[in-house]
């Protein structure tokens, strides 16, 4: 029964541009997960699928096979619609840390399984772990308990969740087969669907700091993700959002936690707040605690202005073993970089463009991120931007401040930063944060009301 197919025939079929059946894809994934198909044959299949793209039904079949390679968490013990958010990643993207407490404070359970930073993008787990004591590696039993008791939970991927994806992703990484939309979408969705969610909000970034930079490619990814979610019976909404500059003003794990504390206290950068309220409002609406998106956004704003979201955040930090005293206003910072340096502007003008990928790589250089999975991140490292697109800049003014324990990299990081932005004579029009929305009915431009 197990050998009803033969790998060489299936690889050839895909290599020659033919469609594989659900059963064939299932067989390949099952054999590989159980160690009965060698890496070299899975690599050949991945390359064939990369070159002769998987179609919609193959992508669905791959998602399903990876999803059921492990446990699909049952969260029936928690009442209400469970809703999560996934972002395709960016620089300074810290919205998850705001959404979990805001949405939970509005009565919608948020089961969140997140990842670590790699390359130019940061990761939610690294940000959470910059809070002393915060445990992200918990069992699925504890995951269910924290969600039931506190209304939200934030953990890392466990061995039970989509193990086939874990194995295949590692292989894609070393066979140059990552950047295929069907592979990316099935990888993301297999993990999200395994969390036990009822609905999902997706933040798909485009622009210089995004995983897929061209708007068209990001749009295709958003449509593929939404298509998969809906086919699996989950209400799924994606926003296409701008990543041509970092979100908010800070990049770096502890600096970003400090920034979300500002937001939860009713302050914080407008772009970060606006995007967070949109995503949270959508989650609240999909969680059926608001009748409309606008009402969801209003509830999100009120959760912050009344202090309920902050209260919930402190509860969540403690539930995960974190030391909430470091989050009190005026508390001594647990992570102080031994070196700080301002980068000053050489000329006058208006900030008009940033190479956000490069900014992310500069944060890695300062110690805030990883080049390889095994690298250790420094929670104190990162930078604070003083100027964003559209801001007026005078020669001699600080553009950003570096925080690092690697003094020796500051000079070259400063030079890299000075080459990573452009100044214009005229003030450019401000970037539009949310370009489009994709749902079951299709894609349309996003207009806030
Ligand atoms: N993130 C994932 O989870 N999978 C991919 O393939 C790419 C990004």
Coordinates of C-alpha atoms and ligand atoms in Angstrom, one line a residue:
X1 CA 0.0 0.0 0.0
X2 CA 2.8 2.4 1.0
X3 CA 4.6 1.9 -2.3
X4 CA 1.6 2.4 -4.6
X5 CA 3.6 5.1 -6.4
X6 CA 7.2 5.4 -7.4
X7 CA 9.1 8.6 -6.7
X8 CA 10.9 8.7 -10.0
X9 CA 7.7 8.6 -12.0
X10 CA 6.1 11.4 -9.9
X11 CA 9.2 13.6 -10.2
X12 CA 9.2 13.0 -14.0
X13 CA 5.5 13.8 -14.2
X14 CA 6.1 17.2 -12.5
X15 CA 9.3 17.8 -14.4
X16 CA 7.4 17.4 -17.7
X17 CA 4.7 19.9 -16.6
X18 CA 1.9 17.6 -15.7
X19 CA -0.5 18.0 -12.7
X20 CA 0.0 15.6 -9.8
X21 CA -3.1 14.2 -8.1
X22 CA -4.0 14.8 -4.4
X23 CA -3.1 11.1 -3.7
X24 CA 0.3 11.4 -5.4
X25 CA 1.2 14.6 -3.4
X26 CA 0.0 13.0 -0.2
X27 CA 2.1 10.0 -0.9
X28 CA 5.3 12.0 -1.6
X29 CA 4.9 14.1 1.6
X30 CA 4.0 11.1 3.8
X31 CA 7.0 9.1 2.5
X32 CA 9.3 12.1 3.0
X33 CA 8.1 12.9 6.5
X34 CA 8.5 9.3 7.6
X35 CA 12.0 9.1 6.2
X36 CA 11.1 6.7 3.4
X37 CA 11.9 9.1 0.6
X38 CA 15.5 10.4 0.5
X39 CA 16.4 14.1 0.5
X40 CA 17.7 13.9 -3.1
X41 CA 14.4 12.8 -4.5
X42 CA 12.4 15.4 -2.5
X43 CA 15.0 18.0 -3.7
X44 CA 14.3 16.9 -7.3
X45 CA 10.6 17.1 -6.8
X46 CA 10.9 20.6 -5.2
X47 CA 13.0 21.8 -8.2
X48 CA 10.5 20.3 -10.6
X49 CA 7.6 22.1 -8.7
X50 CA 9.6 25.3 -8.5
X51 CA 10.2 25.4 -12.3
X52 CA 6.7 24.0 -13.3
X53 CA 4.7 25.8 -10.6
X54 CA 2.1 23.9 -8.6
X55 CA -1.4 24.9 -9.7
X56 CA -4.3 25.7 -7.3
X57 CA -5.4 22.2 -6.6
X58 CA -1.8 20.9 -6.2
X59 CA -1.1 23.8 -3.8
X60 CA -4.2 22.8 -1.8
X61 CA -3.1 19.2 -1.7
X62 CA 0.4 20.1 -0.6
X63 CA -1.1 22.3 2.2
X64 CA -3.4 19.5 3.3
X65 CA -0.6 16.9 3.3
X66 CA 1.7 19.1 5.4
X67 CA -1.1 20.2 7.7
X68 CA -2.0 16.6 8.5
X69 CA 1.6 15.5 8.8
X70 CA 1.2 16.5 12.4
X71 CA -1.4 17.5 15.0
X72 CA -4.2 19.9 14.2
X73 CA -4.9 21.5 17.5
X74 CA -8.4 21.2 18.8
X75 CA -9.4 24.4 20.7
X76 CA -13.0 23.5 21.3
X77 CA -12.5 24.0 25.1
X78 CA -12.2 27.7 24.4
X79 CA -15.5 29.3 23.5
X80 CA -15.7 31.9 20.7
X81 CA -14.1 32.2 17.2
X82 CA -10.4 31.9 17.5
X83 CA -8.5 34.3 15.2
X84 CA -4.8 34.8 14.4
X85 CA -2.8 37.1 12.2
X86 CA 0.2 36.3 10.1
X87 CA 2.6 38.7 8.6
X88 CA 5.0 37.9 5.8
X89 CA 7.6 39.8 7.7
X90 CA 9.4 43.0 7.6
X91 CA 11.6 45.4 9.4
X92 CA 10.3 46.9 12.7
X93 CA 7.1 44.9 12.3
X94 CA 6.0 44.4 15.9
X95 CA 2.2 44.4 15.4
X96 CA 1.8 40.8 16.8
X97 CA 2.8 42.1 20.3
X98 CA 0.0 44.7 20.1
X99 CA -2.6 42.5 18.5
X100 CA -2.6 39.7 20.9
X101 CA -3.5 41.8 24.0
X102 CA -5.8 44.2 22.1
X103 CA -7.9 41.5 20.5
X104 CA -7.9 39.3 23.6
X105 CA -9.1 42.3 25.6
X106 CA -12.0 42.6 23.2
X107 CA -13.1 39.0 23.9
X108 CA -11.7 37.2 20.8
X109 CA -9.3 34.3 21.6
X110 CA -5.9 34.7 19.8
X111 CA -3.8 31.5 19.4
X112 CA -0.5 32.7 18.0
X113 CA 2.4 30.5 16.8
X114 CA 5.2 32.7 15.6
X115 CA 8.7 32.4 14.2
X116 CA 12.2 33.9 14.7
X117 CA 14.0 36.5 12.8
X118 CA 16.1 35.4 9.9
X119 CA 18.0 37.6 7.4
X120 CA 16.7 41.1 7.3
X121 CA 13.4 40.5 9.0
X122 CA 12.8 40.4 12.7
X123 CA 10.8 37.7 14.5
X124 CA 8.1 37.8 17.2
X125 CA 9.7 35.1 19.3
X126 CA 13.0 37.1 19.6
X127 CA 11.1 40.2 20.6
X128 CA 9.1 38.3 23.3
X129 CA 12.3 36.6 24.6
X130 CA 13.8 40.0 25.2
X131 CA 11.4 40.3 28.2
X132 CA 13.4 38.5 30.9
X133 CA 11.8 35.1 31.7
X134 CA 9.3 35.0 28.8
X135 CA 8.8 31.4 27.7
X136 CA 7.9 30.8 24.1
X137 CA 8.8 27.1 24.1
X138 CA 5.8 25.6 25.8
X139 CA 4.0 22.3 25.2
X140 CA 0.7 22.2 23.2
X141 CA -1.1 21.4 26.5
X142 CA 0.3 24.6 28.1
X143 CA -0.6 26.4 24.9
X144 CA -4.2 25.3 25.3
X145 CA -4.3 26.2 29.0
X146 CA -2.8 29.7 28.5
X147 CA -5.3 30.4 25.8
X148 CA -8.2 29.2 27.9
X149 CA -7.2 31.2 31.0
X150 CA -5.9 34.4 29.4
X151 CA -7.6 34.7 26.0
X152 CA -4.3 34.7 24.0
X153 CA -1.1 32.7 23.8
X154 CA 2.2 33.4 22.0
X155 CA 4.5 30.5 21.4
X156 CA 7.0 29.1 18.9
X157 CA 6.4 26.2 16.5
X158 CA 6.3 22.9 18.3
X159 CA 7.4 19.5 17.0
X160 CA 3.8 18.4 16.6
X161 CA 2.8 21.3 14.2
X162 CA 3.3 20.5 10.5
X163 CA 6.5 18.5 10.9
X164 CA 6.5 17.9 7.1
X165 CA 6.8 21.7 6.5
X166 CA 9.7 21.9 9.0
X167 CA 11.6 19.2 7.1
X168 CA 10.7 20.5 3.6
X169 CA 11.4 24.1 4.5
X170 CA 14.9 23.2 5.6
X171 CA 15.5 21.4 2.3
X172 CA 14.1 24.3 0.3
X173 CA 16.5 26.6 2.1
X174 CA 19.5 24.7 0.7
X175 CA 18.2 23.8 -2.7
X176 CA 17.2 27.3 -3.8
X177 CA 13.5 26.5 -4.0
X178 CA 12.2 28.9 -1.3
X179 CA 10.8 31.7 -3.6
X180 CA 7.9 29.9 -5.1
X181 CA 4.5 31.3 -4.3
X182 CA 2.7 27.9 -4.1
X183 CA 5.5 26.6 -1.8
X184 CA 5.5 29.7 0.4
X185 CA 1.7 29.8 0.7
X186 CA 1.3 26.1 1.5
X187 CA 4.1 26.4 4.1
X188 CA 2.6 29.4 5.8
X189 CA -1.0 28.0 5.7
X190 CA -0.2 24.5 6.9
X191 CA 1.2 25.9 10.1
X192 CA -1.6 28.5 10.6
X193 CA -4.4 26.0 9.9
X194 CA -2.8 23.6 12.5
X195 CA -3.1 26.2 15.3
X196 CA -6.8 25.5 15.7
X197 CA -8.0 28.9 14.3
X198 CA -11.5 29.7 12.9
X199 CA -10.3 32.8 10.9
X200 CA -7.1 34.4 9.8
X201 CA -5.9 37.9 9.0
X202 CA -2.9 38.2 6.8
X203 CA -0.5 41.2 6.5
X204 CA 1.3 40.7 3.2
X205 CA 4.1 43.2 2.8
X206 CA 5.4 44.7 -0.5
X207 CA 8.3 47.1 -1.0
X208 CA 12.0 47.3 -0.4
X209 CA 11.9 45.5 3.0
X210 CA 9.4 42.8 2.1
X211 CA 9.9 39.1 1.5
X212 CA 8.4 39.5 -2.0
X213 CA 9.2 43.1 -3.0
X214 CA 7.2 43.7 -6.2
X215 CA 3.6 44.6 -5.6
X216 CA 2.3 42.1 -8.2
X217 CA 4.1 39.2 -6.6
X218 CA 2.9 40.2 -3.1
X219 CA -0.6 40.4 -4.5
X220 CA -0.3 36.9 -6.0
X221 CA 0.9 35.6 -2.6
X222 CA -2.0 37.3 -0.8
X223 CA -4.5 35.8 -3.3
X224 CA -3.0 32.3 -3.0
X225 CA -3.1 32.5 0.8
X226 CA -6.7 33.7 0.9
X227 CA -7.7 31.0 -1.6
X228 CA -6.2 28.3 0.6
X229 CA -7.7 29.6 3.8
X230 CA -11.2 29.8 2.2
X231 CA -10.8 26.3 0.7
X232 CA -10.2 25.0 4.2
X233 CA -13.3 26.7 5.5
X234 CA -11.6 29.6 7.4
X235 CA -12.6 33.2 6.8
X236 CA -9.4 34.8 5.6
X237 CA -8.7 38.4 4.8
X238 CA -5.3 39.8 3.6
X239 CA -4.1 43.3 3.4
X240 CA -1.3 44.4 1.1
X241 CA 0.8 46.8 3.2
X242 CA 3.8 49.0 2.5
X243 CA 7.2 47.9 3.7
X244 CA 9.2 50.6 1.9
X245 CA 10.3 51.9 5.3
X246 CA 10.4 50.3 8.8
X247 CA 7.2 50.2 10.7
X248 CA 7.3 52.5 13.6
X249 CA 10.6 54.0 14.7
X250 CA 12.5 51.2 16.3
X251 CA 14.2 48.1 14.9
X252 CA 15.7 45.6 17.4
X253 CA 14.1 43.3 19.9
X254 CA 14.0 45.2 23.2
X255 CA 13.7 48.6 21.5
X256 CA 10.5 47.2 19.8
X257 CA 9.1 46.0 23.1
X258 CA 9.6 49.5 24.5
X259 CA 7.8 50.9 21.4
X260 CA 4.8 48.7 21.9
X261 CA 4.7 49.7 25.6
X262 CA 4.4 53.3 24.3
X263 CA 1.5 52.3 22.1
X264 CA -0.3 50.5 24.8
X265 CA 0.0 53.6 27.0
X266 CA -1.7 55.6 24.3
X267 CA 1.3 57.1 22.6
X268 CA 3.5 55.6 19.8
X269 CA 4.1 56.1 16.1
X270 CA 1.0 56.7 14.0
X271 CA 1.8 54.3 11.2
X272 CA 2.3 51.4 13.7
X273 CA -0.9 52.4 15.5
X274 CA -3.0 52.7 12.4
X275 CA -1.9 49.4 11.0
X276 CA -2.3 47.6 14.3
X277 CA -5.9 49.0 14.8
X278 CA -6.8 47.9 11.3
X279 CA -5.5 44.4 11.8
X280 CA -6.9 44.1 15.3
X281 CA -10.3 45.5 14.1
X282 CA -10.4 42.9 11.4
X283 CA -9.6 40.1 13.9
X284 CA -12.4 41.4 16.2
X285 CA -14.8 41.5 13.3
X286 CA -13.9 38.0 12.1
X287 CA -14.1 36.9 15.7
X288 CA -17.8 38.1 15.7
X289 CA -17.4 40.5 18.5
X290 CA -18.1 43.4 16.1
X291 CA -20.8 43.7 13.4
X292 CA -18.6 45.7 11.1
X293 CA -14.9 46.3 10.4
X294 CA -15.3 49.9 11.5
X295 CA -16.8 48.8 14.8
X296 CA -13.9 46.4 15.3
X297 CA -11.4 49.2 14.7
X298 CA -13.3 51.4 17.2
X299 CA -13.2 48.6 19.8
X300 CA -9.5 48.2 19.2
X301 CA -8.9 51.9 19.8
X302 CA -11.0 51.8 23.0
X303 CA -9.1 48.7 24.3
X304 CA -6.0 50.9 24.2
X305 CA -7.5 54.1 25.4
X306 CA -9.1 52.5 28.4
X307 CA -5.9 50.7 29.4
X308 CA -7.6 47.2 29.0
X309 CA -5.1 46.1 26.3
X310 CA -2.2 47.1 28.6
X311 CA -3.7 45.2 31.5
X312 CA -4.1 42.1 29.2
X313 CA -0.5 42.4 28.0
X314 CA 0.8 42.4 31.6
X315 CA -1.3 39.3 32.3
X316 CA 0.0 37.6 29.2
X317 CA 3.6 38.4 30.0
X318 CA 3.2 36.9 33.5
X319 CA 1.3 33.8 32.1
X320 CA 4.4 33.1 30.0
X321 CA 6.7 33.5 33.0
X322 CA 7.9 36.9 32.0
X323 CA 9.1 39.6 34.4
X324 CA 6.4 42.3 34.0
X325 CA 8.2 44.7 36.3
X326 CA 10.6 45.7 33.6
X327 CA 7.7 46.9 31.5
X328 CA 6.5 49.5 34.1
X329 CA 7.1 53.1 33.1
X330 CA 10.3 54.3 34.5
X331 CA 11.7 50.8 35.2
X332 CA 15.4 50.2 34.6
X333 CA 15.9 48.7 31.2
X334 CA 17.0 45.1 31.4
X335 CA 19.1 45.5 28.2
X336 CA 21.4 48.4 27.9
X337 CA 23.7 48.5 24.8
X338 CA 27.2 49.5 25.8
X339 CA 27.5 51.7 22.8
X340 CA 25.2 54.3 21.1
X341 CA 25.9 56.4 18.0
X342 CA 23.9 59.0 16.1
X343 CA 24.2 59.1 12.3
X344 CA 24.0 62.7 11.1
X345 CA 22.7 63.9 7.8
X346 CA 25.2 65.4 5.5
X347 CA 22.8 67.5 3.5
X348 CA 19.3 69.2 3.6
X349 CA 16.2 67.7 1.9
X350 CA 13.2 65.5 2.4
X351 CA 13.5 61.9 3.2
X352 CA 12.2 60.3 0.0
X353 CA 13.2 56.6 -0.1
X354 CA 14.8 53.9 2.1
X355 CA 16.3 50.6 1.2
X356 CA 14.5 48.8 4.0
X357 CA 16.2 45.5 3.2
X358 CA 19.5 47.1 3.8
X359 CA 18.2 48.7 7.1
X360 CA 17.2 45.2 8.2
X361 CA 20.7 43.9 7.4
X362 CA 22.3 46.8 9.3
X363 CA 20.2 45.8 12.4
X364 CA 21.7 42.2 11.9
X365 CA 25.2 43.7 11.8
X366 CA 24.5 45.6 15.1
X367 CA 23.5 42.2 16.7
X368 CA 19.7 42.4 16.5
X369 CA 19.2 39.5 14.0
X370 CA 20.6 36.4 12.5
X371 CA 22.4 35.6 9.3
X372 CA 22.2 31.8 10.1
X373 CA 19.6 30.0 12.1
X374 CA 22.1 29.1 14.8
X375 CA 23.2 32.8 15.5
X376 CA 22.3 34.3 18.8
X377 CA 20.5 37.6 18.9
X378 CA 21.4 40.5 21.2
X379 CA 18.2 41.9 22.7
X380 CA 19.8 45.3 23.3
X381 CA 20.9 45.9 19.7
X382 CA 19.1 47.8 17.0
X383 CA 18.3 51.4 16.0
X384 CA 15.8 54.2 16.4
X385 CA 14.9 56.1 13.3
X386 CA 14.5 59.9 13.8
X387 CA 13.4 60.6 10.2
X388 CA 10.9 58.7 8.0
X389 CA 9.7 59.2 4.5
X390 CA 8.3 62.8 4.0
X391 CA 10.2 64.3 6.9
X392 CA 12.3 67.4 6.5
X393 CA 16.0 66.8 7.2
X394 CA 18.7 69.5 7.9
X395 CA 22.4 68.9 7.5
X396 CA 23.8 67.9 10.9
X397 CA 20.6 66.5 12.3
X398 CA 20.5 62.9 13.6
X399 CA 18.8 60.5 11.2
X400 CA 19.0 57.5 13.5
X401 CA 20.7 56.2 16.6
X402 CA 22.4 52.9 16.7
X403 CA 22.4 50.7 19.9
X404 CA 24.9 47.9 20.0
X405 CA 27.4 46.0 22.0
X406 CA 29.6 45.7 18.9
X407 CA 31.3 49.1 18.8
X408 CA 33.6 48.0 16.0
X409 CA 30.7 47.7 13.4
X410 CA 29.3 51.2 14.0
X411 CA 31.4 53.1 11.5
X412 CA 30.7 50.7 8.6
X413 CA 27.0 50.4 9.7
X414 CA 26.8 54.3 9.6
X415 CA 28.3 54.3 6.0
X416 CA 25.9 51.6 4.9
X417 CA 23.0 53.6 6.3
X418 CA 24.1 56.8 4.6
X419 CA 23.9 54.9 1.3
X420 CA 20.6 53.3 2.1
X421 CA 18.3 56.3 1.8
X422 CA 17.6 59.2 -0.6
X423 CA 16.8 62.9 0.0
X424 CA 14.7 64.9 -2.4
X425 CA 14.3 68.7 -2.9
X426 CA 10.5 68.4 -2.8
X427 CA 8.5 66.7 0.0
X428 CA 7.3 63.4 -1.5
X429 CA 3.7 62.4 -0.9
X430 CA 3.4 60.1 2.1
X431 CA 3.4 56.4 1.4
X432 CA 0.0 54.7 1.5
X433 CA 0.3 52.1 4.3
X434 CA -2.5 49.8 3.1
X435 CA -2.8 49.5 -0.6
X436 CA -5.4 46.7 -1.1
X437 CA -7.5 44.1 0.6
X438 CA -8.1 40.6 -0.6
X439 CA -10.9 38.4 0.6
X440 CA -13.1 35.6 -0.8
X441 CA -14.8 38.1 -3.2
X442 CA -11.5 39.2 -4.7
X443 CA -9.1 42.1 -4.5
X444 CA -9.9 45.8 -4.2
X445 CA -8.1 49.0 -3.2
X446 CA -8.3 49.6 0.5
X447 CA -10.1 52.8 1.6
X448 CA -10.3 53.6 5.3
X449 CA -13.6 55.1 6.4
Ligands
LIG1 N1 7.6 31.6 5.7 C1 7.2 30.3 5.8 O1 6.6 29.9 6.8 N2 7.4 29.5 4.8 C2 7.9 29.9 3.6 O2 8.1 29.1 2.7 C3 8.4 31.3 3.5 C4 8.2 32.1 4.6

